[in-house]
Amino acid sequence: MDNDDRDTKVKISSAKKPGVYVGASQKVLSEHGIVRLSALGAAMSSLVTVAEILKTKDLAVEKKVMISLEEFENDDESGTTRRKPKLEVVLERSDNFEEAVKKDEAERAERRRIRQAAAAE
């Protein structure tokens, strides 16, 4: 993997909420114009969620979807291997990226203002 791939890749796990990866992906899109989402096994559903949020918010367009089986050596001394399904999705910054970012930031600021007002009551 060259530096470009490393700089544009977001590895998604099922341990964190998808929103964390939406923000990270948005930053990568802003800096590089492309993001490569990657997930193994149970994290694949989180990857799909992240990709769909980015597309729905008009921040990105889907360019490529790749599925494969990744082979891993077992941690024990048996020398056996196991396979895990792998999903990779390449997204490109949308033509409306800048406007979509401004709209998203305004919506988040409004939600934050509403929460603060409700907490103050």
CSV table of C-alpha atoms in Angstrom, one decimal:
chain,number,residue,atom,x,y,z
A,1,MET,CA,0.0,0.0,0.0
A,2,ASP,CA,1.5,3.3,-1.0
A,3,ASN,CA,1.2,6.6,0.9
A,4,ASP,CA,-1.8,7.8,-1.1
A,5,ASP,CA,-3.8,4.6,-0.2
A,6,ARG,CA,-2.8,5.0,3.4
A,7,ASP,CA,-3.8,8.7,3.5
A,8,THR,CA,-7.2,8.0,1.9
A,9,LYS,CA,-8.2,4.7,3.7
A,10,VAL,CA,-10.6,4.6,6.6
A,11,LYS,CA,-10.6,1.3,8.4
A,12,ILE,CA,-14.0,0.7,10.0
A,13,SER,CA,-14.6,-1.5,13.0
A,14,SER,CA,-17.8,-2.4,14.8
A,15,ALA,CA,-16.3,-1.1,18.1
A,16,LYS,CA,-17.1,2.6,17.3
A,17,LYS,CA,-20.3,4.2,16.1
A,18,PRO,CA,-20.7,5.0,12.4
A,19,GLY,CA,-20.7,8.8,13.1
A,20,VAL,CA,-17.0,8.6,14.1
A,21,TYR,CA,-16.2,7.3,10.6
A,22,VAL,CA,-18.5,9.7,8.9
A,23,GLY,CA,-16.5,12.6,10.3
A,24,ALA,CA,-13.2,10.9,9.5
A,25,SER,CA,-14.3,10.2,6.0
A,26,GLN,CA,-15.5,13.7,5.5
A,27,LYS,CA,-12.1,15.0,6.5
A,28,VAL,CA,-10.3,12.6,4.0
A,29,LEU,CA,-12.7,13.7,1.3
A,30,SER,CA,-12.0,17.3,2.0
A,31,GLU,CA,-8.2,16.8,1.9
A,32,HIS,CA,-7.9,14.2,-0.9
A,33,GLY,CA,-11.1,14.2,-2.9
A,34,ILE,CA,-11.4,10.4,-2.4
A,35,VAL,CA,-11.9,8.0,0.5
A,36,ARG,CA,-11.5,4.3,0.6
A,37,LEU,CA,-13.7,2.7,3.3
A,38,SER,CA,-12.6,-0.8,4.4
A,39,ALA,CA,-14.2,-3.3,6.8
A,40,LEU,CA,-13.9,-7.0,7.8
A,41,GLY,CA,-16.7,-9.3,9.0
A,42,ALA,CA,-19.2,-7.8,11.3
A,43,ALA,CA,-18.0,-4.2,10.6
A,44,MET,CA,-19.3,-4.4,7.0
A,45,SER,CA,-22.7,-3.2,8.1
A,46,SER,CA,-21.1,-0.1,9.7
A,47,LEU,CA,-19.3,0.5,6.5
A,48,VAL,CA,-22.5,0.4,4.5
A,49,THR,CA,-24.1,2.8,7.0
A,50,VAL,CA,-21.2,5.3,6.7
A,51,ALA,CA,-21.2,5.2,2.9
A,52,GLU,CA,-24.9,5.7,2.7
A,53,ILE,CA,-24.8,8.7,5.2
A,54,LEU,CA,-22.1,10.3,3.1
A,55,LYS,CA,-24.1,9.7,-0.1
A,56,THR,CA,-27.4,10.8,1.4
A,57,LYS,CA,-25.9,14.1,2.6
A,58,ASP,CA,-24.5,14.6,-0.9
A,59,LEU,CA,-20.9,14.6,0.3
A,60,ALA,CA,-19.8,11.7,-1.8
A,61,VAL,CA,-20.6,9.6,-4.8
A,62,GLU,CA,-19.8,5.9,-5.0
A,63,LYS,CA,-17.1,4.9,-7.5
A,64,LYS,CA,-16.2,1.3,-6.7
A,65,VAL,CA,-17.3,-1.6,-4.5
A,66,MET,CA,-15.0,-4.6,-3.9
A,67,ILE,CA,-15.7,-7.8,-2.0
A,68,SER,CA,-13.2,-10.5,-1.1
A,69,LEU,CA,-12.1,-13.0,1.5
A,70,GLU,CA,-9.1,-12.0,3.6
A,71,GLU,CA,-7.0,-14.9,4.9
A,72,PHE,CA,-5.5,-14.7,8.5
A,73,GLU,CA,-3.4,-17.1,10.4
A,74,ASN,CA,-4.9,-18.4,13.6
A,75,ASP,CA,-3.4,-17.1,16.8
A,76,ASP,CA,-2.8,-20.6,18.1
A,77,GLU,CA,0.3,-22.6,17.1
A,78,SER,CA,-1.7,-24.8,14.8
A,79,GLY,CA,-0.6,-23.1,11.6
A,80,THR,CA,-4.1,-23.1,10.3
A,81,THR,CA,-5.8,-20.1,8.6
A,82,ARG,CA,-9.2,-18.6,8.7
A,83,ARG,CA,-11.0,-16.3,6.2
A,84,LYS,CA,-13.1,-13.2,6.9
A,85,PRO,CA,-15.2,-11.4,4.4
A,86,LYS,CA,-13.9,-8.0,3.4
A,87,LEU,CA,-15.8,-5.1,1.9
A,88,GLU,CA,-14.2,-2.0,0.4
A,89,VAL,CA,-16.0,1.0,-1.0
A,90,VAL,CA,-14.4,3.9,-2.8
A,91,LEU,CA,-16.2,7.2,-2.6
A,92,GLU,CA,-15.3,10.4,-4.4
A,93,ARG,CA,-16.1,13.9,-3.3
A,94,SER,CA,-19.4,15.1,-4.8
A,95,ASP,CA,-19.7,18.1,-7.0
A,96,ASN,CA,-21.8,19.8,-4.3
A,97,PHE,CA,-19.3,18.9,-1.5
A,98,GLU,CA,-18.7,22.4,-0.2
A,99,GLU,CA,-22.4,23.3,-0.1
A,100,ALA,CA,-23.2,20.0,1.5
A,101,VAL,CA,-20.6,20.6,4.2
A,102,LYS,CA,-22.0,24.0,5.0
A,103,LYS,CA,-25.6,22.7,5.1
A,104,ASP,CA,-24.5,19.8,7.4
A,105,GLU,CA,-22.6,22.2,9.7
A,106,ALA,CA,-25.6,24.5,9.9
A,107,GLU,CA,-27.9,21.6,10.8
A,108,ARG,CA,-25.5,20.3,13.5
A,109,ALA,CA,-25.3,23.8,15.0
A,110,GLU,CA,-29.1,24.1,15.1
A,111,ARG,CA,-29.4,20.7,16.8
A,112,ARG,CA,-26.7,21.7,19.3
A,113,ARG,CA,-28.5,25.0,20.0
A,114,ILE,CA,-31.8,23.2,20.5
A,115,ARG,CA,-30.2,20.7,22.9
A,116,GLN,CA,-28.5,23.5,24.9
A,117,ALA,CA,-31.8,25.4,25.1
A,118,ALA,CA,-33.6,22.3,26.3
A,119,ALA,CA,-30.9,21.6,28.9
A,120,ALA,CA,-31.1,25.2,30.2
A,121,GLU,CA,-34.8,24.9,31.0
